[in-house]
Amino acid sequence: MLRGLEGDAAAWRVLLSDMGAHLRPFFRRRLFNGGEDAEDLVQETLIAIHAKRATWDRNQPFTAWAFAIARHKLIDHLRRQGRRPSHPIEEAGELFADHTVEDGATRADLTRVLAHLPPRQRRLIEDVRLKGLTVAEAAERHGYSLTAAKVSIHRSMKSLNARFTPASTDGSIQEGAEDED
C-alpha cells in the first residue's frame, strides 16, 4: 500500500490482486445466495479502496481499513436487496440437527481444555480448528503474521497434548499428573 501510494503502479496492481483474493472468500461466506454476487462486491470494494486510498491513515493497519470498506459494501448490498434468505422447505431438516447429550459433554470438555490457553491463543485455535477459518484469515483477524499464527497454533496444540492424556476407556478427558495436586 505504501509503495502504491508513492506511485509504484506494479505494487498497486499486486496489492489489488492480493486484496481480491482475500475479499472473495470474505464475501462468499457472508452472502445468502451462495456467493453469486461476491465478484461484484470484490470489484466495488477494490474500486472504493482505489478511490479512497488517500484517506488511509498510515499509522493504522491497512487490512482493518480495507475490510471496513468491504463490510460497508456488503451492508449496502444487503440493504439494496431488501430481502431475507429463503430456503426450500425440503432443506429445513438441516436446521434441526440431532444433538445428543454427548455433544453437550464434548462442548463442555472442549471449553474446559481450551480455558488452559491464553485468550489470544484460544481465539486463534477456535477460529482455525473449530470455525474452519484458514490460518491466514485467523492470523489477520487476530493481528498475527501468518508464520506467527502457524507457530502459535502448533505450540498451543502441543501444550494441550502434553497437558492432557489420551481419552480414558470411558471416553472422558483425563488431565495430566501435574494437575492432580
Tab-separated table of C-alpha atoms in Angstrom:
chain	number	residue	atom	x	y	z
A	1	MET	CA	0.000	0.000	0.000
A	2	LEU	CA	2.761	2.401	0.899
A	3	ARG	CA	4.619	1.786	-2.354
A	4	GLY	CA	1.366	2.113	-4.278
A	5	LEU	CA	0.672	5.463	-2.645
A	6	GLU	CA	4.138	6.587	-3.668
A	7	GLY	CA	3.290	5.880	-7.307
A	8	ASP	CA	4.586	2.331	-7.783
A	9	ALA	CA	1.982	1.019	-10.252
A	10	ALA	CA	3.267	-2.571	-10.098
A	11	ALA	CA	2.985	-2.631	-6.298
A	12	TRP	CA	-0.523	-1.195	-6.553
A	13	ARG	CA	-1.592	-3.931	-9.001
A	14	VAL	CA	-0.166	-6.607	-6.681
A	15	LEU	CA	-1.988	-5.093	-3.703
A	16	LEU	CA	-5.336	-5.035	-5.510
A	17	SER	CA	-4.827	-8.571	-6.788
A	18	ASP	CA	-3.950	-9.856	-3.301
A	19	MET	CA	-6.879	-7.995	-1.766
A	20	GLY	CA	-9.211	-9.543	-4.350
A	21	ALA	CA	-8.011	-12.999	-3.341
A	22	HIS	CA	-8.835	-12.252	0.315
A	23	LEU	CA	-12.137	-10.498	-0.389
A	24	ARG	CA	-13.695	-13.293	-2.473
A	25	PRO	CA	-13.968	-15.819	0.383
A	26	PHE	CA	-14.894	-12.989	2.779
A	27	PHE	CA	-17.963	-12.159	0.673
A	28	ARG	CA	-18.853	-15.744	-0.272
A	29	ARG	CA	-19.131	-16.733	3.391
A	30	ARG	CA	-21.452	-13.833	4.106
A	31	LEU	CA	-23.795	-13.919	1.131
A	32	PHE	CA	-27.054	-15.832	1.268
A	33	ASN	CA	-27.212	-16.627	-2.441
A	34	GLY	CA	-24.223	-18.935	-2.480
A	35	GLY	CA	-21.828	-16.130	-3.315
A	36	GLU	CA	-23.299	-15.234	-6.713
A	37	ASP	CA	-22.678	-11.529	-6.070
A	38	ALA	CA	-19.251	-11.973	-4.494
A	39	GLU	CA	-17.281	-10.943	-7.573
A	40	ASP	CA	-19.340	-7.765	-7.982
A	41	LEU	CA	-18.708	-6.874	-4.351
A	42	VAL	CA	-14.990	-7.580	-4.737
A	43	GLN	CA	-14.828	-5.178	-7.678
A	44	GLU	CA	-16.862	-2.498	-5.861
A	45	THR	CA	-14.574	-2.796	-2.846
A	46	LEU	CA	-11.389	-2.614	-4.910
A	47	ILE	CA	-12.702	0.480	-6.685
A	48	ALA	CA	-13.541	2.069	-3.328
A	49	ILE	CA	-10.083	1.222	-1.956
A	50	HIS	CA	-8.548	2.805	-5.028
A	51	ALA	CA	-10.776	5.886	-4.868
A	52	LYS	CA	-10.355	6.413	-1.109
A	53	ARG	CA	-6.703	5.403	-0.788
A	54	ALA	CA	-5.718	8.920	0.306
A	55	THR	CA	-7.951	8.596	3.400
A	56	TRP	CA	-5.997	5.663	4.803
A	57	ASP	CA	-4.079	6.592	7.963
A	58	ARG	CA	-0.555	5.220	7.593
A	59	ASN	CA	-0.388	4.712	11.372
A	60	GLN	CA	-3.268	2.231	11.239
A	61	PRO	CA	-3.320	-1.324	9.851
A	62	PHE	CA	-4.202	-1.351	6.162
A	63	THR	CA	-6.204	-4.576	6.305
A	64	ALA	CA	-8.519	-3.239	9.022
A	65	TRP	CA	-9.206	-0.181	6.865
A	66	ALA	CA	-9.736	-2.253	3.717
A	67	PHE	CA	-12.043	-4.773	5.386
A	68	ALA	CA	-14.065	-1.936	6.943
A	69	ILE	CA	-14.717	-0.766	3.388
A	70	ALA	CA	-15.628	-4.339	2.418
A	71	ARG	CA	-18.063	-4.639	5.335
A	72	HIS	CA	-19.741	-1.367	4.317
A	73	LYS	CA	-20.042	-2.567	0.711
A	74	LEU	CA	-21.598	-5.810	1.931
A	75	ILE	CA	-24.088	-3.971	4.157
A	76	ASP	CA	-25.028	-1.651	1.296
A	77	HIS	CA	-25.505	-4.662	-0.986
A	78	LEU	CA	-27.728	-6.466	1.526
A	79	ARG	CA	-29.808	-3.332	2.074
A	80	ARG	CA	-30.263	-2.885	-1.667
A	81	GLN	CA	-31.528	-6.450	-1.943
A	82	GLY	CA	-34.042	-5.790	0.804
A	83	ARG	CA	-34.786	-9.432	1.333
A	84	ARG	CA	-34.078	-12.176	3.757
A	85	PRO	CA	-32.569	-15.500	2.799
A	86	SER	CA	-35.082	-18.172	1.911
A	87	HIS	CA	-34.626	-21.877	1.505
A	88	PRO	CA	-36.934	-24.573	0.230
A	89	ILE	CA	-38.856	-26.328	2.992
A	90	GLU	CA	-37.222	-29.611	1.947
A	91	GLU	CA	-33.914	-28.271	3.285
A	92	ALA	CA	-35.382	-27.292	6.669
A	93	GLY	CA	-34.328	-30.625	8.189
A	94	GLU	CA	-30.752	-29.391	8.168
A	95	LEU	CA	-31.759	-26.611	10.565
A	96	PHE	CA	-32.764	-29.139	13.183
A	97	ALA	CA	-29.657	-31.236	13.543
A	98	ASP	CA	-29.771	-34.055	16.027
A	99	HIS	CA	-27.995	-33.043	19.212
A	100	THR	CA	-27.180	-35.516	21.888
A	101	VAL	CA	-26.090	-35.356	25.495
A	102	GLU	CA	-22.641	-36.360	24.266
A	103	ASP	CA	-22.499	-33.176	22.131
A	104	GLY	CA	-23.031	-31.054	25.237
A	105	ALA	CA	-20.434	-33.016	27.178
A	106	THR	CA	-17.967	-32.674	24.327
A	107	ARG	CA	-18.534	-28.917	24.184
A	108	ALA	CA	-18.049	-28.677	27.954
A	109	ASP	CA	-14.815	-30.703	27.765
A	110	LEU	CA	-13.564	-28.606	24.880
A	111	THR	CA	-14.314	-25.366	26.716
A	112	ARG	CA	-12.503	-26.661	29.807
A	113	VAL	CA	-9.470	-27.753	27.781
A	114	LEU	CA	-9.206	-24.509	25.817
A	115	ALA	CA	-9.507	-22.474	29.027
A	116	HIS	CA	-5.909	-23.529	29.766
A	117	LEU	CA	-4.682	-21.377	26.862
A	118	PRO	CA	-4.164	-17.612	26.978
A	119	PRO	CA	-7.183	-15.817	25.450
A	120	ARG	CA	-5.406	-14.716	22.253
A	121	GLN	CA	-4.146	-18.237	21.504
A	122	ARG	CA	-7.518	-19.744	22.438
A	123	ARG	CA	-9.343	-17.474	19.963
A	124	LEU	CA	-6.838	-18.402	17.241
A	125	ILE	CA	-7.367	-22.135	17.878
A	126	GLU	CA	-11.156	-21.683	17.956
A	127	ASP	CA	-11.150	-19.822	14.638
A	128	VAL	CA	-8.920	-22.284	12.800
A	129	ARG	CA	-9.796	-25.631	14.375
A	130	LEU	CA	-13.467	-25.091	15.260
A	131	LYS	CA	-14.859	-22.399	12.959
A	132	GLY	CA	-12.945	-23.506	9.865
A	133	LEU	CA	-11.141	-20.253	9.050
A	134	THR	CA	-7.864	-20.582	7.215
A	135	VAL	CA	-4.713	-19.848	9.186
A	136	ALA	CA	-4.214	-16.718	7.063
A	137	GLU	CA	-7.727	-15.444	7.833
A	138	ALA	CA	-7.369	-16.104	11.558
A	139	ALA	CA	-3.891	-14.553	11.621
A	140	GLU	CA	-5.194	-11.385	10.024
A	141	ARG	CA	-8.214	-11.315	12.315
A	142	HIS	CA	-6.080	-11.549	15.464
A	143	GLY	CA	-3.095	-9.462	14.391
A	144	TYR	CA	-0.609	-12.285	13.843
A	145	SER	CA	1.709	-12.729	10.904
A	146	LEU	CA	0.985	-15.955	9.014
A	147	THR	CA	4.151	-17.574	10.361
A	148	ALA	CA	3.458	-16.449	13.941
A	149	ALA	CA	-0.082	-17.846	13.721
A	150	LYS	CA	1.170	-21.215	12.478
A	151	VAL	CA	3.763	-21.356	15.268
A	152	SER	CA	1.179	-20.305	17.886
A	153	ILE	CA	-1.301	-22.955	16.757
A	154	HIS	CA	1.397	-25.626	16.726
A	155	ARG	CA	2.673	-24.687	20.187
A	156	SER	CA	-0.836	-24.404	21.617
A	157	MET	CA	-1.792	-27.846	20.334
A	158	LYS	CA	1.480	-29.302	21.591
A	159	SER	CA	0.887	-27.719	25.006
A	160	LEU	CA	-2.642	-29.103	25.194
A	161	ASN	CA	-1.478	-32.549	24.080
A	162	ALA	CA	1.189	-32.545	26.784
A	163	ARG	CA	-1.251	-31.327	29.431
A	164	PHE	CA	-3.975	-33.895	28.783
A	165	THR	CA	-3.541	-37.612	28.443
A	166	PRO	CA	-5.427	-39.583	25.771
A	167	ALA	CA	-9.077	-40.331	26.406
A	168	SER	CA	-9.694	-42.952	29.087
A	169	THR	CA	-11.747	-46.057	28.442
A	170	ASP	CA	-14.966	-44.246	29.434
A	171	GLY	CA	-14.367	-41.526	26.798
A	172	SER	CA	-13.641	-38.673	29.221
A	173	ILE	CA	-10.577	-36.474	29.064
A	174	GLN	CA	-8.085	-37.023	31.833
A	175	GLU	CA	-5.811	-34.215	32.927
A	176	GLY	CA	-2.120	-34.920	33.269
A	177	ALA	CA	-0.454	-35.723	36.579
A	178	GLU	CA	0.697	-32.127	37.117
A	179	ASP	CA	-2.929	-31.048	37.679
A	180	GLU	CA	-3.759	-33.618	40.350
A	181	ASP	CA	-2.375	-31.657	43.308
